[in-house]
mmCIF file of C-alpha atoms in Angstrom:
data_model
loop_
_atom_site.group_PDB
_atom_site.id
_atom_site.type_symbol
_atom_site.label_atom_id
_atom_site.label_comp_id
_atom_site.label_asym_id
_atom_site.label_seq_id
_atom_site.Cartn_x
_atom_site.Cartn_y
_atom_site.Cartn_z
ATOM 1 C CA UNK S 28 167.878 329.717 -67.760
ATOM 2 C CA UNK S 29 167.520 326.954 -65.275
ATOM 3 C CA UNK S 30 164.940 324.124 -66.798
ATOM 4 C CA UNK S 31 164.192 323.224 -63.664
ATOM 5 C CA UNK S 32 162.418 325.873 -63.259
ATOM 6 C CA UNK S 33 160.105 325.202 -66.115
ATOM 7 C CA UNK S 34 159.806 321.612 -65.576
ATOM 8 C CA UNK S 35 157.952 323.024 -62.287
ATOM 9 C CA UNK S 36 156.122 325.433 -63.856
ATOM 10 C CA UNK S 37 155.102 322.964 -66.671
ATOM 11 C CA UNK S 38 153.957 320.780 -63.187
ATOM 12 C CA UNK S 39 151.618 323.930 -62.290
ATOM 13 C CA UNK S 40 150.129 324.111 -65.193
ATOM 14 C CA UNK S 41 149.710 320.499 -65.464
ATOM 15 C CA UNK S 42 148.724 319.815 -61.702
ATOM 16 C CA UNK S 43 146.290 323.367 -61.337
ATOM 17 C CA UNK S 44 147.189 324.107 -58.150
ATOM 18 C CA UNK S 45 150.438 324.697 -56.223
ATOM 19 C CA UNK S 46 149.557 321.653 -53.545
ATOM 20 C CA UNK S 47 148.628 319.022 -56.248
ATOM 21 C CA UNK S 48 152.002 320.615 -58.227
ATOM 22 C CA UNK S 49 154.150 320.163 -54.782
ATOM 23 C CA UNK S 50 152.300 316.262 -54.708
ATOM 24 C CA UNK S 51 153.556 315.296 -58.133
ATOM 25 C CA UNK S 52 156.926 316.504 -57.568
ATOM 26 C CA UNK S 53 157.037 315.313 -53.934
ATOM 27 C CA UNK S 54 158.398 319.183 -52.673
ATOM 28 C CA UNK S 55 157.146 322.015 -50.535
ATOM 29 C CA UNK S 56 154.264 324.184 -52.304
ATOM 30 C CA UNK S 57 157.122 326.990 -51.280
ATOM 31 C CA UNK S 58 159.509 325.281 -53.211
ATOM 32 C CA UNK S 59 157.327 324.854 -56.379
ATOM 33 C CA UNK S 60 156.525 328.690 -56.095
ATOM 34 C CA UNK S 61 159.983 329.938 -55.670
ATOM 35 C CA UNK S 62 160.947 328.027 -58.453
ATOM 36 C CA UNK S 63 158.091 329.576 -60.978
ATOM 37 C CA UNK S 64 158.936 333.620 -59.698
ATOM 38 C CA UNK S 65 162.423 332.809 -60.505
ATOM 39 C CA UNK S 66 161.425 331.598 -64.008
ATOM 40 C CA UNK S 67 158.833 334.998 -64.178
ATOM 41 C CA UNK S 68 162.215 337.342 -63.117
ATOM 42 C CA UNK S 69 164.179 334.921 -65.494
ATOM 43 C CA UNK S 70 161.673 336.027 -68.590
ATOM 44 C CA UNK S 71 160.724 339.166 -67.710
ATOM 45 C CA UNK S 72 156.874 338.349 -67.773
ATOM 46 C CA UNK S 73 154.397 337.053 -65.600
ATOM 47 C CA UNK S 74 153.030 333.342 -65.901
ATOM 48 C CA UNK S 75 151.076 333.201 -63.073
ATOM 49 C CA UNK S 76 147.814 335.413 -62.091
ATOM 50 C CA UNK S 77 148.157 335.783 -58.222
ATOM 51 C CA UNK S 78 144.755 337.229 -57.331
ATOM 52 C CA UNK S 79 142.303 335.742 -55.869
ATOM 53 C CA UNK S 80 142.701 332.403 -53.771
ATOM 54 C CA UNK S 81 143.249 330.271 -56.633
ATOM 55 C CA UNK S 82 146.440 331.104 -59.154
ATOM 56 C CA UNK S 83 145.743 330.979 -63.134
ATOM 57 C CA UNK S 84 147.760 331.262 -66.234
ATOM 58 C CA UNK S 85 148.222 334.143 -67.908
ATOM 59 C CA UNK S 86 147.667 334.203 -71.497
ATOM 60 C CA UNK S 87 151.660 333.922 -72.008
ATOM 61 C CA UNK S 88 151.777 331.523 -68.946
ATOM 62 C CA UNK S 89 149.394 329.511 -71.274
ATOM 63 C CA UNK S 90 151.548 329.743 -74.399
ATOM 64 C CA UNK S 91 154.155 328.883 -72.426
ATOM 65 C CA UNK S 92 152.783 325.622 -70.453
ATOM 66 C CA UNK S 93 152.243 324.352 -74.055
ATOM 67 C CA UNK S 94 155.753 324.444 -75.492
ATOM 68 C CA UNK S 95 156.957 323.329 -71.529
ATOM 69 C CA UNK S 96 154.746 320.270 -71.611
ATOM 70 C CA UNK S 97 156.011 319.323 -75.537
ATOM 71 C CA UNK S 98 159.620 319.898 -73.898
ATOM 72 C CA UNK S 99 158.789 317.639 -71.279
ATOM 73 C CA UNK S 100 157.143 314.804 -73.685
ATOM 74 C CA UNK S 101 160.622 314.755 -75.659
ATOM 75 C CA UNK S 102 162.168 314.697 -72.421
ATOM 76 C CA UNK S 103 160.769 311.678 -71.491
ATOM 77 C CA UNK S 104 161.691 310.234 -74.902
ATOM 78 C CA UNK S 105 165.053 310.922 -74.545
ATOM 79 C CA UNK S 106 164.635 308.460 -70.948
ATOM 80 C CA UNK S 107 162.114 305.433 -72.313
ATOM 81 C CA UNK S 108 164.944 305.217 -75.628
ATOM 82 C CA UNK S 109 167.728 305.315 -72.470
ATOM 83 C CA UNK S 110 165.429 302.928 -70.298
ATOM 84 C CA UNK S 111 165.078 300.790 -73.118
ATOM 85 C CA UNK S 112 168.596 300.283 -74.046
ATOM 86 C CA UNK S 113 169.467 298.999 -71.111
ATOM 87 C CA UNK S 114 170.151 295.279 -70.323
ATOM 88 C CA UNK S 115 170.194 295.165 -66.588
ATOM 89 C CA UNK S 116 167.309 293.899 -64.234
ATOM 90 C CA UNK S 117 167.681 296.488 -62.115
ATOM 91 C CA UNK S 118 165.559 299.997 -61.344
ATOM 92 C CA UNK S 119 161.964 300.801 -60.602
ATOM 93 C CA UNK S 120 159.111 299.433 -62.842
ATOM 94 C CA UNK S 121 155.844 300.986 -61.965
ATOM 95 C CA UNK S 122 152.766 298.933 -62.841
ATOM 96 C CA UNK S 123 149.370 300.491 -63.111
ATOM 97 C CA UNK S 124 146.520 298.362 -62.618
ATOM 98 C CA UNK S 125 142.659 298.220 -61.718
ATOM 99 C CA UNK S 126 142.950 297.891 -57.804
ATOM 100 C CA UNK S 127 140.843 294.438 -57.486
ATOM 101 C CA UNK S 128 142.889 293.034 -60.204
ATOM 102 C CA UNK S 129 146.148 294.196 -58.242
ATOM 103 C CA UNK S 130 145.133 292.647 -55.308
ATOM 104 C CA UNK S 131 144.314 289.375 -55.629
ATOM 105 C CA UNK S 132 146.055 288.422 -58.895
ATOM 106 C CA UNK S 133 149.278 290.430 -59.356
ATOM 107 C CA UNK S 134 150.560 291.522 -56.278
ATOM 108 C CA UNK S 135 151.795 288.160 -54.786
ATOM 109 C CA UNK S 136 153.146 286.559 -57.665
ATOM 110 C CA UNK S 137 155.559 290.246 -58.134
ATOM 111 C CA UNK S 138 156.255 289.834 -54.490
ATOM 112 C CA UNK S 139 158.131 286.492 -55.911
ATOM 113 C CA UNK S 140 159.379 287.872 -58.951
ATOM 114 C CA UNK S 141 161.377 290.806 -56.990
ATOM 115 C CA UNK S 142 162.285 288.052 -54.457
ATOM 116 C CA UNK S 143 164.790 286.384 -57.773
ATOM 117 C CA UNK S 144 165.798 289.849 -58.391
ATOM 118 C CA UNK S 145 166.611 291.927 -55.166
ATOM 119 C CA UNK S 146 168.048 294.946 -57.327
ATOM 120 C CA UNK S 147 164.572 295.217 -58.988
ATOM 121 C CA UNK S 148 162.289 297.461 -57.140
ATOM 122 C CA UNK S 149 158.348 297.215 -58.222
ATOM 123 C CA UNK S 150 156.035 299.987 -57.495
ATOM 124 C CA UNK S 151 152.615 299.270 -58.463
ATOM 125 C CA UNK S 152 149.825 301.779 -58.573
ATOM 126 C CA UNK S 153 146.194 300.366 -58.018
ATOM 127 C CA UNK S 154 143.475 302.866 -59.753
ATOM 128 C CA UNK S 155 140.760 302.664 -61.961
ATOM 129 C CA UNK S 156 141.570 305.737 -64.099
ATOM 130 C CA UNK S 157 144.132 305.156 -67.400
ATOM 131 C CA UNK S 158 147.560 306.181 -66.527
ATOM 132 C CA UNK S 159 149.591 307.770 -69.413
ATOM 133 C CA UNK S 160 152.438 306.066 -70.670
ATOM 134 C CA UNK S 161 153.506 308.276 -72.416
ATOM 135 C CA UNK S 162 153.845 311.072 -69.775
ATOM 136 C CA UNK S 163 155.852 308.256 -67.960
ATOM 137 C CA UNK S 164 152.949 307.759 -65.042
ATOM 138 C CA UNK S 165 153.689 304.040 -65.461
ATOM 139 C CA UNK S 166 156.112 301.570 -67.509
ATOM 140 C CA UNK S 167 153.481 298.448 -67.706
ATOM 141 C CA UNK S 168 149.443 299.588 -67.258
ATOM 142 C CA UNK S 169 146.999 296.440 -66.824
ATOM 143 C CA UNK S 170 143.903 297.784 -68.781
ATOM 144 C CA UNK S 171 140.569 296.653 -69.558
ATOM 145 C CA UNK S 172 139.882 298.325 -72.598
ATOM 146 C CA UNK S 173 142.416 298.310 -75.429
ATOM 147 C CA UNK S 174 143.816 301.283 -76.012
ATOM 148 C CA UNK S 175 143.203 302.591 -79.554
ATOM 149 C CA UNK S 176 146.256 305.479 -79.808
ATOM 150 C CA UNK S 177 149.723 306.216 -79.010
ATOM 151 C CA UNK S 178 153.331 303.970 -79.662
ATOM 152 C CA UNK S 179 152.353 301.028 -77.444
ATOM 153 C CA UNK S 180 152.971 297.212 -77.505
ATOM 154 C CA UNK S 181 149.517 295.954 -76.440
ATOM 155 C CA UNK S 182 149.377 292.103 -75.223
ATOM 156 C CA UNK S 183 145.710 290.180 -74.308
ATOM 157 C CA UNK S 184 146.307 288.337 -71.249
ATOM 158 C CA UNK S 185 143.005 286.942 -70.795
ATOM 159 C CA UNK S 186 139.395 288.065 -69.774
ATOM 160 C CA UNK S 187 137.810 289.175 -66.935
ATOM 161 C CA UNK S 188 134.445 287.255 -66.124
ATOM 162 C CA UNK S 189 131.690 289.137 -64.347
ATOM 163 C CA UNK S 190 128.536 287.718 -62.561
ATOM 164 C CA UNK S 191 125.673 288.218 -60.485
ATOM 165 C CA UNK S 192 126.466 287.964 -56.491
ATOM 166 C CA UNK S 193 124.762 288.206 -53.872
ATOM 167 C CA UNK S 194 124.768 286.660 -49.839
ATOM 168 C CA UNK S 195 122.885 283.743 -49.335
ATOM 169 C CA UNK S 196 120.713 285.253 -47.045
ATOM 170 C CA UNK S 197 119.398 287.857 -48.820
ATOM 171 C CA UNK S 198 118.716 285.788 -51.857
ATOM 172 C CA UNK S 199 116.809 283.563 -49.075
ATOM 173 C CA UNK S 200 114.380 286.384 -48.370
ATOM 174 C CA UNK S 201 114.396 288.158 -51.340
ATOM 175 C CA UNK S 202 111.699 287.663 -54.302
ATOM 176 C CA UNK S 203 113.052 288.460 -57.487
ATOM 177 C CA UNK S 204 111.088 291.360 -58.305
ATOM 178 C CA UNK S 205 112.311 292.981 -54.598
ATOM 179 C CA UNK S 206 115.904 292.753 -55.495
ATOM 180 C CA UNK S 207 117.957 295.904 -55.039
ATOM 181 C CA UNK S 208 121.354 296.323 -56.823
ATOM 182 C CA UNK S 209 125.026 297.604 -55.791
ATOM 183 C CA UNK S 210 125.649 299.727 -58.319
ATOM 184 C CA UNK S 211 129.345 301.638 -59.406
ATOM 185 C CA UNK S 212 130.185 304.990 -59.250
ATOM 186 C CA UNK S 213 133.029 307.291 -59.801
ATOM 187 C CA UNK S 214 135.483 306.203 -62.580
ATOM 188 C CA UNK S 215 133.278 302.788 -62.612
ATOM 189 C CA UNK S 216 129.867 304.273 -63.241
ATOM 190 C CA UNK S 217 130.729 304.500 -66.786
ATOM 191 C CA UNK S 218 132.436 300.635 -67.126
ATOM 192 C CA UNK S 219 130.609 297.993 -69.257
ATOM 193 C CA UNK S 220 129.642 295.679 -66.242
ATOM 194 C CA UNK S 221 127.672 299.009 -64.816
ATOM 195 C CA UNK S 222 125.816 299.302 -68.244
ATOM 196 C CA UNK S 223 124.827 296.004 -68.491
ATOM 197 C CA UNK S 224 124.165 295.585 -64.426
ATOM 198 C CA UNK S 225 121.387 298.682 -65.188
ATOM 199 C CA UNK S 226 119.743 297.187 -68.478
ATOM 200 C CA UNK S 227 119.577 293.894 -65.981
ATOM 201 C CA UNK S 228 117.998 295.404 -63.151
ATOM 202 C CA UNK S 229 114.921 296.615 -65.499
ATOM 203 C CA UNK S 230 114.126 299.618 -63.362
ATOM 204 C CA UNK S 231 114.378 298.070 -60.102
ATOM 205 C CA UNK S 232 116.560 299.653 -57.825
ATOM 206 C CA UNK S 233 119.900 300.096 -56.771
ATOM 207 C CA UNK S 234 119.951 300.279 -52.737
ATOM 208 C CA UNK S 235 124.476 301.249 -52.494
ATOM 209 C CA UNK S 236 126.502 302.716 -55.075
ATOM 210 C CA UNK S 237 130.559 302.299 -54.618
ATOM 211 C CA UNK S 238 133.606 303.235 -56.874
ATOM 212 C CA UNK S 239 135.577 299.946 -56.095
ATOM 213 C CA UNK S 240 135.009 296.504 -56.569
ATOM 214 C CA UNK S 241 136.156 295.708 -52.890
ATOM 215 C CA UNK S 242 133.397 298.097 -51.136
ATOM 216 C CA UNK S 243 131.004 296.658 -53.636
ATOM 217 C CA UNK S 244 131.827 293.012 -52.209
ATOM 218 C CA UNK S 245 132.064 294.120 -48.888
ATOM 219 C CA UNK S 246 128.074 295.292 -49.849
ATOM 220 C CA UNK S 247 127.121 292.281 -50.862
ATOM 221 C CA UNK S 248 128.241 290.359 -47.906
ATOM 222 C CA UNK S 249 126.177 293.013 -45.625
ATOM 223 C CA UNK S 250 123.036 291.875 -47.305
ATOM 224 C CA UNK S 251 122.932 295.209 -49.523
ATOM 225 C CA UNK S 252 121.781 293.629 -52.608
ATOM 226 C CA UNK S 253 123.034 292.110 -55.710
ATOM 227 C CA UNK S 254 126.327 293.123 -56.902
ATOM 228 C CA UNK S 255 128.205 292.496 -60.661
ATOM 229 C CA UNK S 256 131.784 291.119 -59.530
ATOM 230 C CA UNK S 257 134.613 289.291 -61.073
ATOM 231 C CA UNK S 258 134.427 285.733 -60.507
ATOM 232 C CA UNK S 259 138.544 285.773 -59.167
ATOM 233 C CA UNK S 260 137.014 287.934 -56.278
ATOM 234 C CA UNK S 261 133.956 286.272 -55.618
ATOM 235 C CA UNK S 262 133.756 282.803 -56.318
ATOM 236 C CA UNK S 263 136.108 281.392 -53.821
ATOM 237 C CA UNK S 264 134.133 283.913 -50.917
ATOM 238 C CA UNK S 265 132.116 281.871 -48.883
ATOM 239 C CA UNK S 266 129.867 284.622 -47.688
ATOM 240 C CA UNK S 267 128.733 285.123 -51.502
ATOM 241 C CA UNK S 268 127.231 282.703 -54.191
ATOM 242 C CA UNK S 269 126.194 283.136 -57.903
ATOM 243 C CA UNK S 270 122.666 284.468 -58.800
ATOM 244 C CA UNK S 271 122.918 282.043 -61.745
ATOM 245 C CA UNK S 272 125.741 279.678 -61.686
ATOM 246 C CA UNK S 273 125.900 279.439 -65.593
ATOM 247 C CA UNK S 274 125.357 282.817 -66.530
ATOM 248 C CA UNK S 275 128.012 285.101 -66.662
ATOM 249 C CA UNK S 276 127.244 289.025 -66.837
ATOM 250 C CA UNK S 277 129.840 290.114 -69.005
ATOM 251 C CA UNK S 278 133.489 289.558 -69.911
ATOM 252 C CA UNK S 279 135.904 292.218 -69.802
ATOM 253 C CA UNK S 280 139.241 291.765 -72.151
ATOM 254 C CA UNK S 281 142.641 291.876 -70.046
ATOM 255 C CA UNK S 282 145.099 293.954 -72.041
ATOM 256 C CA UNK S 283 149.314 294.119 -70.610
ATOM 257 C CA UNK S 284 150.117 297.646 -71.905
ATOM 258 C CA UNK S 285 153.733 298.902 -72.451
ATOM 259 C CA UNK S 286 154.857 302.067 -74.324
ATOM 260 C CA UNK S 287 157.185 300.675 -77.246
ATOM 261 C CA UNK S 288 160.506 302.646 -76.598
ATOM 262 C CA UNK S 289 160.472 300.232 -73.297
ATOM 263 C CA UNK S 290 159.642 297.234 -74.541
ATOM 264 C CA UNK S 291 163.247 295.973 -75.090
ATOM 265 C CA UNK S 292 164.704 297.457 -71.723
ATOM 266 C CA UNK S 293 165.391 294.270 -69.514
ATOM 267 C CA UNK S 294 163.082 295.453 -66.465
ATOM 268 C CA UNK S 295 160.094 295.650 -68.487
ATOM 269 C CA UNK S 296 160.606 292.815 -70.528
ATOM 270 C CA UNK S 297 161.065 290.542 -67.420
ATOM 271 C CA UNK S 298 158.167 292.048 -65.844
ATOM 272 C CA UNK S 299 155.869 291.613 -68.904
ATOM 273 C CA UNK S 300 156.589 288.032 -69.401
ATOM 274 C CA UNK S 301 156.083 287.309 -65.701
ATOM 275 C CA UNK S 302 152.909 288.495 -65.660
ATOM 276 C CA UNK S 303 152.020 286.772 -68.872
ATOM 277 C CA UNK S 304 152.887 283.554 -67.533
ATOM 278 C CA UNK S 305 151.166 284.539 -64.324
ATOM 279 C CA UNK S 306 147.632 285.052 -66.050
ATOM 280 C CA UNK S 307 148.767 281.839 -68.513
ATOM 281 C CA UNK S 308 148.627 279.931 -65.455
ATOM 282 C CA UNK S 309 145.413 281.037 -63.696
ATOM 283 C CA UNK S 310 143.213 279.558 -66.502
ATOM 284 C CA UNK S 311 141.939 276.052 -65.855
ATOM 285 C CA UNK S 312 141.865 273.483 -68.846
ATOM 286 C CA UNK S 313 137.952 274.417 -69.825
ATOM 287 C CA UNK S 314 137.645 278.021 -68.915
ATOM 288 C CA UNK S 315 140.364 280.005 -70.311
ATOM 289 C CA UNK S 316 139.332 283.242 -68.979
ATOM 290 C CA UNK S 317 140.596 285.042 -65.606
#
């Protein structure tokens, strides 16, 4: 039996289609289906039901997919115990982390870190959903929630501060009981700032919805309405200014996120104090928050 084969079949079933299968494993959707008919002819069964325009499992394709994917979570056991035993500062560390956040806090001061350590290579993933560590979609995730499962080594970093923002001109125009709101959607329609933004607003309405932070800001600027945004993106923009200077919206808790087979391996452990002493540095002497 060639694994291979399953480990692309356990991508199938994973992925749920044979494009978004040929994505994760950056091949040809041809290759990903030659690979699963020669696992079918290898077992003697079919795992795949062809008809229609959309392929499904079979109810052995199903029972199979399950053992494949525990087979694959050992798997990548077997490499975070490898990774972690490891004392060179060399390889690939993927970082996942809220796009805004990436941006304008972490991206520069990794561009320096690599810079003391050219056989490092640092891939890092800007997204707002929660990448699994454990199914190896990142070695470090910046979160803001804590997560409350799994083997992980969880570190606070700081907070993230949230206010009220909004162009000067439209606050200049705008009576208080006219204001429209910039609202989140997608992944951030659910996020604490979006809860509290709506129990603010008291029924008035929100005039542009956007699932990132950036388009959000950009909204703002335009005149679109009034916008919850983290005071690192905001406060230093001179095309914004505070609703209320002393009232923040909400705070968000910064969390550093590493799976704990890894937290030894020289890579990660270099990249995790870096950024530690990257967000140590960004508070001032009064406001200890991000």
């Amino acid at each position: 039996m060639n694994w291979d084969d399953l480990r692309y079949f356990s991508a199938l079933a994973s992925a749920g289609s044979l494009s978004a299968a040929a994505r994760m494993l950056g091949v040809e959707h041809a290759t990903v289906a030659r690979r699963i008919a020669s696992l079918e002819a290898y077992l003697g069964i079919a795992l795949i039901d062809r008809r229609g325009r959309r392929w499904t499992l079979t109810t052995e394709g199903e029972r199979i997919a399950a053992i494949a994917d525990r087979m694959e979570v050992e798997a990548r056991a077997v490499r975070r115990t490898a990774d972690g035993a490891r004392s060179e500062l060399s390889g690939t560390i993927t970082i996942s982390a809220p796009p805004a956040l990436a941006v304008e806090t972490l991206t520069t001061p990794l561009v320096d870190l690599q810079k003391h350590h050219p056989r490092l290579t640092i891939r890092i993933i800007g997204e707002a959903r929660t990448a699994s560590l454990d199914r190896a979609e990142a070695d470090i995730a910046i979160r803001l929630s804590r997560p409350e499962s799994g083997d992980l080594t969880i570190t606070k970093l700081g907070k993230m501060n949230f206010r009220l923002y909004a162009s000067p001109d439209y606050l200049a125009i705008t009576a208080e009981e006219n204001w429209h709101f910039i609202g989140s959607d997608g992944l951030l329609a659910s996020s604490p700032q979006q809860t509290v933004l709506e129990e603010f607003a008291k029924g008035r309405s929100f005039s542009f919805y956007a699932n990132s932070l950036e388009i959000q800001q950009a909204a703002a600027r335009a005149g679109a309405g009034i916008a919850a945004l983290p005071d690192f993106m905001a406060l230093s923009d001179p095309k914004l200014v505070a609703v209320f200077q002393d009232a923040r919206l909400i705070s968000r808790d910064i969390w550093l996120v590493v799976h704990s087979d890894l937290k030894r391996a020289a890579p990660v452990k270099a990249v995790s104090q870096w950024l530690r002493e990257v967000f140590a540095q960004s508070r001032g002497p009064t406001d200890r928050d991000v």
